[in-house]
Structure formats: structure tokens, C-alpha cells
Amino acid sequence: MSKGPKPFQVDLDPKTGIPCRYKDKQVRRLSDLRGFFSDNDFVEGLLGRGKNPIIYEVYEIPQIPSEGLFSLACTVLHPGKVGREYYFTKGHFHAKEPTSEVYVGLKGNGIILLQTRDGRVAPLPLKAGGVVYIPPRWAHRSINTGKGKMVFLAIYPSDAGHDYESIKRSGFARLLVERGSKPRLIKNPVGKGK
Ligand code: PAN
Ligand code: ZN
């Protein structure tokens, strides 16, 4: 029998939702999301004025990529907007296509926007105490529509991998924007999809 990972237990900080012990931390600033938001001029304007806010952080407890193992990651998505668009994660398909994922909401609230390669779209709400199931072959992006941080735990096969390029190229078919101080899902004028 091959030696797999040891069983482990971890607490999530009740105040922040962040695992008390994690292995890797990634910080995504506005400059890391160049080309993802719809209003490019707005992004370049902010960066040009030396403003490069943190959009989200990911705290990972990864396993080596191998069938049958799960990685855990806690995402802290900050509140804010780029132009009219709420802050979001880059969004990705899994590189290994037949892999699914589960998100467990810990803090705040927002929308998980899902989309297939043939352009089907599903916006699902995620708030503290809620769960979202992401089936194989659905790209997923998290969008914070709340006033506080949106925090969730993701559980996914350790060999799923991330395909960011497809989303960077084609975008999502919908944008989540603020209209009259409320979130509205609108058609992305340049996004591919239905
Ligand atoms: C999540 C995401 C995390 C950050 O752990 O990786 O929320 O989003 P991006 O990867 O799109 O930047 C997940 O879906 N893992 O598979
Ligand atoms: Zn994923």
C-alpha cells in the first residue's frame, strides 16, 4: 500500500475564516487581474496613479497532484468595485476536465458565476453557511457583492489544475455590475456565450 497523506484536522479562525495552519498563501492584486475586468481604462488609470489594491487572497492546504486526493483552499475576496464591476476572482476551468469542486461559504455573500465551454451560464448565490457544487466542465468565478469580505472554503481534487487562459481570452458571458446600488447580472458585450 502506498503511503498517502496523514489524516489531519485544522481549525478555521472564527473571526476571519482563514485556516489556522495553511501551507501556501497567494495574494492577487489589481495588476494580477489585468485583462480580466471589462473596463480596461479604469484598471490602467488606477495602476497609473499607483493604486494597486489587493482583490483577493488564497490560503491553501494542497496535496500533491494525484487521483483520489483533495486540496483545500480558503479564499478571502475583498469588497470593492472596478468601475461598475464588483471585485472577483480570475475564474478558471479545471485543466483536468472531469473534476468537480465544492465551495462552503464562511463569511459575507456574493455570487459564484459558472459557465460551460458551449456558453451555458449559472449564477449561484454563496453566503455564510451555504454550499455550492461545481460540476465537471463548468468554469467558476467568485464575485463579492457584499460590503464585507467574502470568505469560502474550496475542496477540489489535487490534480484538477487551473486553466485561466480560456477565461482571459473569452471572458464570462455575464458581468455582475452595480446599478442603482444593487447587483445586476448583465450580458457581457464582448463575452462569448448565450
Ligand atoms: C479556488 C480558486 C480561488 C481563487 O480555490 O482557485 O478561489 O480563484 P482563481 O483560481 O480563479 O484565481 C478553486 O476554485 N480552486 O479550484
Ligand atoms: Zn476550481
Short mmCIF file of C-alpha atoms and ligand atoms in Angstrom, two decimals:
data_model
loop_
_atom_site.label_atom_id
_atom_site.label_comp_id
_atom_site.label_asym_id
_atom_site.label_seq_id
_atom_site.Cartn_x
_atom_site.Cartn_y
_atom_site.Cartn_z
CA MET A 1 0.00 0.00 0.00
CA SER A 2 1.43 3.40 -0.96
CA LYS A 3 1.74 5.97 1.79
CA GLY A 4 -0.79 8.77 1.25
CA PRO A 5 -1.11 11.93 3.29
CA LYS A 6 -1.68 11.54 7.03
CA PRO A 7 -5.13 12.33 8.43
CA PHE A 8 -5.24 15.88 9.72
CA GLN A 9 -7.55 18.34 11.40
CA VAL A 10 -7.50 22.09 11.04
CA ASP A 11 -9.47 24.91 12.64
CA LEU A 12 -10.79 27.85 10.68
CA ASP A 13 -10.33 31.09 12.60
CA PRO A 14 -13.87 32.02 13.70
CA LYS A 15 -13.21 35.72 13.05
CA THR A 16 -11.56 35.53 9.62
CA GLY A 17 -12.45 32.05 8.30
CA ILE A 18 -8.76 31.51 7.47
CA PRO A 19 -7.29 28.09 8.38
CA CYS A 20 -5.08 28.46 11.45
CA ARG A 21 -2.46 26.34 9.66
CA TYR A 22 -2.01 26.62 5.90
CA LYS A 23 0.89 25.90 3.57
CA ASP A 24 0.74 28.45 0.75
CA LYS A 25 -0.64 31.96 0.53
CA GLN A 26 -1.32 33.77 -2.73
CA VAL A 27 -2.18 37.44 -2.94
CA ARG A 28 -3.88 38.73 -6.09
CA ARG A 29 -3.68 42.46 -6.65
CA LEU A 30 -5.38 44.50 -9.35
CA SER A 31 -2.23 44.28 -11.50
CA ASP A 32 -2.52 40.47 -11.45
CA LEU A 33 -6.02 40.78 -12.92
CA ARG A 34 -5.05 42.98 -15.87
CA GLY A 35 -7.26 41.97 -18.80
CA PHE A 36 -9.96 40.35 -16.66
CA PHE A 37 -12.17 43.34 -15.75
CA SER A 38 -14.31 44.82 -18.52
CA ASP A 39 -13.21 48.42 -18.01
CA ASN A 40 -9.54 48.26 -19.00
CA ASP A 41 -9.10 52.05 -19.00
CA PHE A 42 -10.33 52.19 -15.40
CA VAL A 43 -7.81 49.50 -14.40
CA GLU A 44 -4.91 51.22 -16.16
CA GLY A 45 -5.99 54.59 -14.68
CA LEU A 46 -5.80 53.21 -11.13
CA LEU A 47 -2.49 51.44 -11.73
CA GLY A 48 -1.11 54.58 -13.39
CA ARG A 49 -1.91 56.55 -10.21
CA GLY A 50 -0.02 53.98 -8.15
CA LYS A 51 -3.18 52.30 -6.82
CA ASN A 52 -2.90 48.54 -6.79
CA PRO A 53 -5.38 47.19 -4.22
CA ILE A 54 -5.50 43.60 -3.03
CA ILE A 55 -8.51 41.93 -4.68
CA TYR A 56 -8.23 38.51 -3.03
CA GLU A 57 -6.04 36.15 -1.06
CA VAL A 58 -5.95 32.35 -1.19
CA TYR A 59 -4.74 30.24 1.76
CA GLU A 60 -4.00 26.71 0.59
CA ILE A 61 -3.56 23.32 2.17
CA PRO A 62 -2.56 21.48 -1.00
CA GLN A 63 -1.84 17.80 -1.58
CA ILE A 64 0.48 16.54 -4.28
CA PRO A 65 -1.43 16.23 -7.59
CA SER A 66 -2.73 12.67 -7.50
CA GLU A 67 -6.03 10.94 -8.21
CA GLY A 68 -8.09 10.45 -5.04
CA LEU A 69 -6.59 13.34 -3.04
CA PHE A 70 -8.31 16.61 -2.18
CA SER A 71 -6.71 20.01 -1.73
CA LEU A 72 -8.29 22.67 0.47
CA ALA A 73 -8.16 26.40 -0.12
CA CYS A 74 -9.73 29.31 1.68
CA THR A 75 -10.36 32.42 -0.45
CA VAL A 76 -10.77 35.87 1.06
CA LEU A 77 -12.33 38.11 -1.58
CA HIS A 78 -12.25 41.78 -0.62
CA PRO A 79 -15.23 44.09 -1.13
CA GLY A 80 -14.98 46.73 -3.83
CA LYS A 81 -15.58 47.57 -7.47
CA VAL A 82 -13.53 48.21 -10.59
CA GLY A 83 -15.69 50.76 -12.38
CA ARG A 84 -19.17 49.24 -12.09
CA GLU A 85 -17.95 45.66 -11.73
CA TYR A 86 -17.70 44.02 -8.32
CA TYR A 87 -14.34 42.53 -7.31
CA PHE A 88 -13.98 38.95 -8.49
CA THR A 89 -11.54 36.07 -8.77
CA LYS A 90 -9.91 35.40 -12.16
CA GLY A 91 -12.07 32.34 -12.71
CA HIS A 92 -10.97 29.13 -14.36
CA PHE A 93 -11.86 25.80 -15.88
CA HIS A 94 -10.12 22.86 -14.28
CA ALA A 95 -7.28 21.71 -16.53
CA LYS A 96 -8.28 18.11 -15.82
CA GLU A 97 -11.82 18.46 -17.13
CA PRO A 98 -13.78 15.67 -15.37
CA THR A 99 -13.11 17.15 -11.91
CA SER A 100 -15.69 18.83 -9.71
CA GLU A 101 -15.41 21.08 -6.65
CA VAL A 102 -17.34 22.17 -3.57
CA TYR A 103 -17.40 25.68 -2.09
CA VAL A 104 -18.55 26.22 1.51
CA GLY A 105 -19.47 29.82 2.37
CA LEU A 106 -17.90 31.12 5.60
CA LYS A 107 -18.31 34.93 5.60
CA GLY A 108 -20.05 37.63 3.61
CA ASN A 109 -22.00 36.98 0.46
CA GLY A 110 -21.70 37.01 -3.28
CA ILE A 111 -22.25 35.05 -6.45
CA ILE A 112 -20.44 32.07 -7.96
CA LEU A 113 -20.74 32.52 -11.70
CA LEU A 114 -20.48 29.25 -13.61
CA GLN A 115 -20.18 28.74 -17.35
CA THR A 116 -19.62 25.86 -19.76
CA ARG A 117 -17.47 26.00 -22.88
CA ASP A 118 -20.65 25.96 -25.00
CA GLY A 119 -21.86 29.11 -23.21
CA ARG A 120 -24.39 27.89 -20.62
CA VAL A 121 -24.36 30.16 -17.57
CA ALA A 122 -25.41 29.58 -13.94
CA PRO A 123 -25.11 32.33 -11.29
CA LEU A 124 -25.43 30.78 -7.81
CA PRO A 125 -25.52 32.73 -4.52
CA LEU A 126 -22.97 31.88 -1.83
CA LYS A 127 -23.19 33.19 1.70
CA ALA A 128 -22.01 32.05 5.13
CA GLY A 129 -23.49 28.62 5.73
CA GLY A 130 -24.24 27.97 2.04
CA VAL A 131 -22.70 25.36 -0.23
CA VAL A 132 -22.13 25.47 -3.99
CA TYR A 133 -21.41 22.37 -6.07
CA ILE A 134 -19.35 22.96 -9.22
CA PRO A 135 -19.75 20.05 -11.65
CA PRO A 136 -17.03 18.95 -14.07
CA ARG A 137 -16.50 21.24 -17.11
CA TRP A 138 -18.03 24.36 -15.54
CA ALA A 139 -15.70 27.37 -15.26
CA HIS A 140 -16.20 29.22 -11.98
CA ARG A 141 -15.61 32.77 -10.78
CA SER A 142 -16.48 34.19 -7.34
CA ILE A 143 -17.87 37.71 -7.13
CA ASN A 144 -18.20 39.69 -3.89
CA THR A 145 -21.43 41.74 -3.96
CA GLY A 146 -21.37 42.46 -0.22
CA LYS A 147 -19.92 45.23 1.91
CA GLY A 148 -17.54 42.97 3.86
CA LYS A 149 -15.04 40.29 2.89
CA MET A 150 -16.46 37.20 1.19
CA VAL A 151 -14.74 34.08 2.53
CA PHE A 152 -15.24 30.49 1.42
CA LEU A 153 -13.55 27.12 1.64
CA ALA A 154 -12.94 25.21 -1.61
CA ILE A 155 -12.45 21.43 -1.70
CA TYR A 156 -11.14 20.08 -5.01
CA PRO A 157 -9.15 17.17 -6.46
CA SER A 158 -5.47 17.88 -6.00
CA ASP A 159 -4.79 17.07 -9.67
CA ALA A 160 -7.58 19.36 -11.04
CA GLY A 161 -5.21 22.14 -12.19
CA HIS A 162 -6.30 25.60 -13.37
CA ASP A 163 -6.95 26.79 -16.92
CA TYR A 164 -7.04 30.60 -16.67
CA GLU A 165 -6.23 31.33 -20.31
CA SER A 166 -9.66 30.36 -21.73
CA ILE A 167 -11.36 32.83 -19.39
CA LYS A 168 -8.80 35.57 -20.05
CA ARG A 169 -9.35 35.11 -23.79
CA SER A 170 -13.15 34.87 -23.94
CA GLY A 171 -14.38 36.26 -20.59
CA PHE A 172 -17.63 35.18 -18.98
CA ALA A 173 -20.90 35.73 -20.86
CA ARG A 174 -22.22 37.82 -17.94
CA LEU A 175 -20.90 40.74 -15.91
CA LEU A 176 -22.04 41.48 -12.38
CA VAL A 177 -22.32 45.24 -12.04
CA GLU A 178 -23.81 47.70 -9.60
CA ARG A 179 -26.90 49.50 -10.86
CA GLY A 180 -28.88 51.77 -8.55
CA SER A 181 -26.76 50.44 -5.65
CA LYS A 182 -27.90 46.84 -6.39
CA PRO A 183 -26.08 43.96 -8.11
CA ARG A 184 -27.30 43.30 -11.65
CA LEU A 185 -26.21 40.50 -13.94
CA ILE A 186 -25.87 41.88 -17.47
CA LYS A 187 -24.76 40.44 -20.79
CA ASN A 188 -21.06 40.88 -21.41
CA PRO A 189 -20.90 42.79 -24.70
CA VAL A 190 -17.60 41.08 -25.60
CA GLY A 191 -18.05 37.76 -23.77
CA LYS A 192 -18.68 34.56 -25.67
CA GLY A 193 -21.77 32.62 -24.59
CA LYS A 194 -25.56 32.64 -24.55
C1 PAN B 1 -10.49 28.06 -5.74
C2 PAN B 1 -9.88 29.26 -6.51
C3 PAN B 1 -9.74 30.54 -5.67
C4 PAN B 1 -9.11 31.69 -6.48
O1 PAN B 1 -9.66 27.64 -4.71
O2 PAN B 1 -8.63 28.85 -7.03
O3 PAN B 1 -11.00 30.94 -5.22
O4 PAN B 1 -9.72 31.85 -7.72
P1 PAN B 1 -8.87 31.75 -9.08
O5 PAN B 1 -8.14 30.42 -9.02
O6 PAN B 1 -9.88 31.77 -10.17
O7 PAN B 1 -7.90 32.89 -9.10
C5 PAN B 1 -10.77 26.99 -6.78
O8 PAN B 1 -11.74 27.08 -7.50
N1 PAN B 1 -9.87 26.02 -6.92
O9 PAN B 1 -10.04 25.05 -7.87
ZN ZN B 2 -11.67 25.48 -9.13
#
